[in-house]
XYZ file of C-alpha atoms in Angstrom:
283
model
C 39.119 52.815 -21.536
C 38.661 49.590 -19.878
C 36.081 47.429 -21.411
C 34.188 44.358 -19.428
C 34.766 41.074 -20.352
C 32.412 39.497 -17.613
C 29.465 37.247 -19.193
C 26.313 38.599 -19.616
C 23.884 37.499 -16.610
C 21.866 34.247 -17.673
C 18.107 35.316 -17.786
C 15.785 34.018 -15.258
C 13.355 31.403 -16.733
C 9.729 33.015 -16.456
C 7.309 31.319 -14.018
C 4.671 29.786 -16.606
C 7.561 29.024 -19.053
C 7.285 25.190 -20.004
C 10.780 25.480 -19.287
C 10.665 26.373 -15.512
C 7.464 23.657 -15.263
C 9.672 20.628 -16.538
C 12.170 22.240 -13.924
C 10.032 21.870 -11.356
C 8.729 18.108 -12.081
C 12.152 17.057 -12.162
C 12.755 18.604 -8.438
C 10.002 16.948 -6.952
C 10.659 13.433 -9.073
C 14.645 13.771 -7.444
C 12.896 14.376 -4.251
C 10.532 11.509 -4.361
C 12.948 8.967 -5.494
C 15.482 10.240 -2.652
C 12.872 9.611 -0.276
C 12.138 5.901 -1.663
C 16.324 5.353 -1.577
C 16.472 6.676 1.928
C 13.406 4.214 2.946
C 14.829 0.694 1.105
C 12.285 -1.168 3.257
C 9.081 -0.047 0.495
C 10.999 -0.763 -2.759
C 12.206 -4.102 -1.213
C 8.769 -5.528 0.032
C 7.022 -3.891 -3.525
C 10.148 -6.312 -5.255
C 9.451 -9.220 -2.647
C 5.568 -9.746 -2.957
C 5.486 -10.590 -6.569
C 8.361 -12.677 -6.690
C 6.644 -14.441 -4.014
C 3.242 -14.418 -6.299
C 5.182 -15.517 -9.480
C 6.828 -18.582 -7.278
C 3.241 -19.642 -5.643
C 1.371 -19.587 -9.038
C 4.408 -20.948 -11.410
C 4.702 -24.253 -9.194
C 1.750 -24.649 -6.907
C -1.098 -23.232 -8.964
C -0.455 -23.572 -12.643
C -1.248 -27.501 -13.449
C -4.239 -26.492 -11.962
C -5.779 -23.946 -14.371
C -6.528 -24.961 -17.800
C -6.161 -22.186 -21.036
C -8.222 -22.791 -24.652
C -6.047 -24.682 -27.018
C -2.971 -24.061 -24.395
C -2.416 -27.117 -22.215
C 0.126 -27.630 -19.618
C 2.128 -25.950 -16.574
C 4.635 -24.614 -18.713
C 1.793 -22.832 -21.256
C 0.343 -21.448 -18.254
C 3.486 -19.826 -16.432
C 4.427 -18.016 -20.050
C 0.187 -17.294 -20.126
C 0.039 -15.706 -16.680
C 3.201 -13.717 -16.870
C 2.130 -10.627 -18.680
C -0.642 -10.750 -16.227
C 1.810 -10.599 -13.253
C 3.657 -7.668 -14.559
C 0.418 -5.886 -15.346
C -0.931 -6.693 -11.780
C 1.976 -5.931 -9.888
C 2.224 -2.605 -11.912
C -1.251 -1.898 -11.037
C -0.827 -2.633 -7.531
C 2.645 -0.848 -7.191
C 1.661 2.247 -8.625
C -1.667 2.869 -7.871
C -1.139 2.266 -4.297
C 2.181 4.334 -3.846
C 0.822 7.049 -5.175
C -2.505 7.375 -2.739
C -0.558 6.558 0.094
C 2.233 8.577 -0.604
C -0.077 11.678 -1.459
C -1.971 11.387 1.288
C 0.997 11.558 3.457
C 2.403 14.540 1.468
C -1.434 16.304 2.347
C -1.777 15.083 6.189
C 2.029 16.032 6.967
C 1.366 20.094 5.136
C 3.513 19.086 2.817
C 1.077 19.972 -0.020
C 0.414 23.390 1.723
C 4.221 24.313 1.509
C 4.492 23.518 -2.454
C 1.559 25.577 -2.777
C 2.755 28.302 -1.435
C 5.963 28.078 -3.942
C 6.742 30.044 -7.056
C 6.611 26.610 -8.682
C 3.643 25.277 -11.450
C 0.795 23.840 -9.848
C 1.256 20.261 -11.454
C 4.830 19.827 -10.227
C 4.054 17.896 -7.056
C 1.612 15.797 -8.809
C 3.554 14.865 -11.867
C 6.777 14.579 -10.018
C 4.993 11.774 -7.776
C 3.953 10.031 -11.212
C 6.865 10.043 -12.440
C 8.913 9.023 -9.264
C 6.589 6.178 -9.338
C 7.284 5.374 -12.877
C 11.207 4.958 -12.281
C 10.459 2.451 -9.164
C 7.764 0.302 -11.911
C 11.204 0.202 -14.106
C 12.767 -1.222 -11.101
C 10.244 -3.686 -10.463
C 9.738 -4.892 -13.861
C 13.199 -5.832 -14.284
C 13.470 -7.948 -11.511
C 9.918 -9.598 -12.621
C 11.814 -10.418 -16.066
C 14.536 -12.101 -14.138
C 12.004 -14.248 -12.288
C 9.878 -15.082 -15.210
C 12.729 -16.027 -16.654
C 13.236 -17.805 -13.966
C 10.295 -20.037 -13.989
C 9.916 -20.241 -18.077
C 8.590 -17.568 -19.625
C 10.434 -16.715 -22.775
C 10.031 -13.596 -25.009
C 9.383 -15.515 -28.943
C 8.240 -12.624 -31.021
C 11.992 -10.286 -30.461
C 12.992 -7.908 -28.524
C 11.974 -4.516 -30.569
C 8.189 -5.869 -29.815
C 8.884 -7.044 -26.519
C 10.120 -3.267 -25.747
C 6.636 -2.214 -26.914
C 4.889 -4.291 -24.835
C 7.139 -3.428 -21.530
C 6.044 0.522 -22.852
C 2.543 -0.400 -22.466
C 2.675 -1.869 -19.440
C 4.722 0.889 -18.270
C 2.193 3.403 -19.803
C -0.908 2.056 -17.845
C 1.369 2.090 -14.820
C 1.228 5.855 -15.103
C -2.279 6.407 -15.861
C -2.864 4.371 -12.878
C -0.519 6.440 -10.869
C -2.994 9.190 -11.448
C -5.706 7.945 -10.257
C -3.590 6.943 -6.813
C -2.489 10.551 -6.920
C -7.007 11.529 -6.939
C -7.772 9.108 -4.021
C -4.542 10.369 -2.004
C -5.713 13.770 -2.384
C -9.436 13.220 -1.972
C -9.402 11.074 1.765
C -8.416 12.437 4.678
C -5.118 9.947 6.078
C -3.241 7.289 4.855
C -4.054 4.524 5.790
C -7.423 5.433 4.143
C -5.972 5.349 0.666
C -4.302 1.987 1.318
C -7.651 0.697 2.124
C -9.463 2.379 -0.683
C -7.341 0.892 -3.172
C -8.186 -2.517 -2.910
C -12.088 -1.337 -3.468
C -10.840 -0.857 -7.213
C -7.611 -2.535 -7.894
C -9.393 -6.092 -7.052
C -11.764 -5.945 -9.552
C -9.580 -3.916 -12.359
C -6.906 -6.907 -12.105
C -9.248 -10.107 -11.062
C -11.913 -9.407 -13.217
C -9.406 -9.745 -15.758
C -7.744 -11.902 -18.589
C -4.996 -11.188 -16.549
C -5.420 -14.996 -14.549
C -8.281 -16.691 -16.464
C -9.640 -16.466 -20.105
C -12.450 -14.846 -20.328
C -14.518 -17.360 -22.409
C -14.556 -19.155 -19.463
C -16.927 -16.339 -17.268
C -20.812 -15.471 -17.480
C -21.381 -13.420 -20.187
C -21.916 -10.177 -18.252
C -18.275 -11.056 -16.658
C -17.247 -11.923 -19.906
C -18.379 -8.973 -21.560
C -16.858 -6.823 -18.463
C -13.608 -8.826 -18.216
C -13.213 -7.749 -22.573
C -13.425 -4.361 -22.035
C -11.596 -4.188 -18.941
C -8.667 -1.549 -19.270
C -6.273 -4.349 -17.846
C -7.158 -7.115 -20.298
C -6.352 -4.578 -22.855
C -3.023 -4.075 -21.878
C -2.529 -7.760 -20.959
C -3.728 -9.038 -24.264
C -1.346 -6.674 -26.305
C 1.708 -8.104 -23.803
C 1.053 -11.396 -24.792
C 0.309 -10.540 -28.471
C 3.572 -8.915 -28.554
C 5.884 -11.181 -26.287
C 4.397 -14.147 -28.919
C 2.759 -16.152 -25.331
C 0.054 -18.979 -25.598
C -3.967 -18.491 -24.434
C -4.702 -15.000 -26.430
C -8.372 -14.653 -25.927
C -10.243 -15.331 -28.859
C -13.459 -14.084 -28.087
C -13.869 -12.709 -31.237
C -14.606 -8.912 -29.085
C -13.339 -5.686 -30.764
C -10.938 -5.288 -27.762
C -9.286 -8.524 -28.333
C -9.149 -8.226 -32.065
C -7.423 -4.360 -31.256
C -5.696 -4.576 -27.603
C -2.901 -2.663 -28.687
C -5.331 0.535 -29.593
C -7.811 -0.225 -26.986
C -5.060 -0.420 -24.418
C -3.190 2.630 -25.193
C -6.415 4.825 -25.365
C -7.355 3.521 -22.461
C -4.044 3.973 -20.466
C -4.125 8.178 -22.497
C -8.395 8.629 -21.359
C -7.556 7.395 -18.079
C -4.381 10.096 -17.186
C -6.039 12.826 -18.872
C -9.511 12.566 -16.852
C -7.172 11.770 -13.750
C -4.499 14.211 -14.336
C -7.057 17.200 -14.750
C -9.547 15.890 -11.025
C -5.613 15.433 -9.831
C -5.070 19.528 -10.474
C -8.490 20.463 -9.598
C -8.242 18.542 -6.386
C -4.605 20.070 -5.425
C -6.054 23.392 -5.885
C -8.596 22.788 -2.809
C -6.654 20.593 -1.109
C -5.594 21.696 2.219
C -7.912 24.748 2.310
């Protein structure tokens, strides 16, 4: 009698496993990144303009802004820096993501994944995450140029790695809200307009630049509880820089809470319009 020693066929994964789901994110994340590889011209000008930034405001601008109890050009280049990365996260993400999106809907592109055996999130959280490897890009060549100018990290590196996670973290939660505009206008050059309606005020209106004691009071008040300022305060807190606002506010007494429920309210309210609007989208 002959008896089979062929392996037993490996069993297909179900389509609402969380199995097949992670499956699919990590297609459309390969995809996405391909795409960015195969277009250098994007990742190079998103590295260029805040080199360019960091250069302009570490030589020209900083002896002329003054910080509380922080005097000097060199206090203000290692003050600004977490700023910069939080900024140029902020404007990186948020805007690749609506542009890119947008481009996925006007092209069909969002029509064909929907009419996949694939989980309805996929495209969305493989863009997030796609954008999320480029911000790891970016932010190490930002290191190398703060490093550049005289920034230093003074509080170790196992605290500097949690700070570089929150940035990274409100990267993403930005990336979702890119991912809502790019699905909610109608081409793309409309989402590269539309971002500037927000971004502006999330990163100018901001300890990211200036303290805040310096603004109005309503500023002042806004500028506290601004999601940015959280994460920038808890950068510098952890990196060990000069000018921490001391405002004496509950979000500058508790940046590192305040920042990371912000960055956590901010994807979940996005993430869930995100999969609301993909299931219209195109119809």
């Amino acid at each position: 009698m002959n008896v089979s020693t062929a392996a037993p066929p490996v069993p297909e994964l179900k389509p609402g496993t969380a199995a097949k789901s992670l499956r699919d994110v990590l297609v459309v994340t390969r995809r996405n990144v391909i795409r960015s590889v195969r277009i250098p011209e994007v990742l190079i000008l998103s590295l260029v303009q805040p080199v360019v930034f960091v250069l302009l405001f570490a030589y020209l601008f900083a002896g002329s802004f003054g910080l509380p109890g922080a005097e000097g050009a060199a206090a203000y280049r290692e003050y600004m820096m977490p700023g910069f990365f939080a900024q140029t996260i902020a404007f990186a993400t948020a805007g690749n993501s609506s542009v890119s999106m947008a481009n996925d809907v006007q092209s069909g592109m969002v029509d064909r994944f929907r009419s996949l055996p694939m989980a309805r999130s996929a495209l969305l959280t493989g863009r997030t995450v796609a954008d999320l490897v480029q911000n790891v890009i970016v932010v190490g060549v930002m290191v190398l140029c703060a490093l550049l100018v005289g920034w230093r990290i003074h509080h170790g590196l196992p605290r500097a790695a949690a700070a570089f996670g929150l940035l990274l973290l409100m990267g993403y939660a930005l990336s979702w809200v890119g991912v809502v505009i790019g699905l909610s206008v109608r081409a793309p050059e409309a989402a590269a307009t539309s971002n500037f309606l927000w971004l502006f005020p999330l990163t100018f209106l901001s300890n990211a630049f200036v303290a805040p004691s310096t603004l109005p009071t309503v500023l002042r008040w806004a500028a506290e509880w601004n999601p940015l300022s959280a994460t920038v305060q808890a950068a510098r807190q952890l990196f060990g820089n000069p000018g921490l606002t001391a405002t004496g506010s509950w979000p500058a007494e508790h940046p590192v809470l305040v920042s990371v429920t912000w960055s956590l309210l901010i994807a979940v309210v996005c993430r869930t319009l995100a999969v609301r609007r993909y299931a219209s989208a195109g119809s």
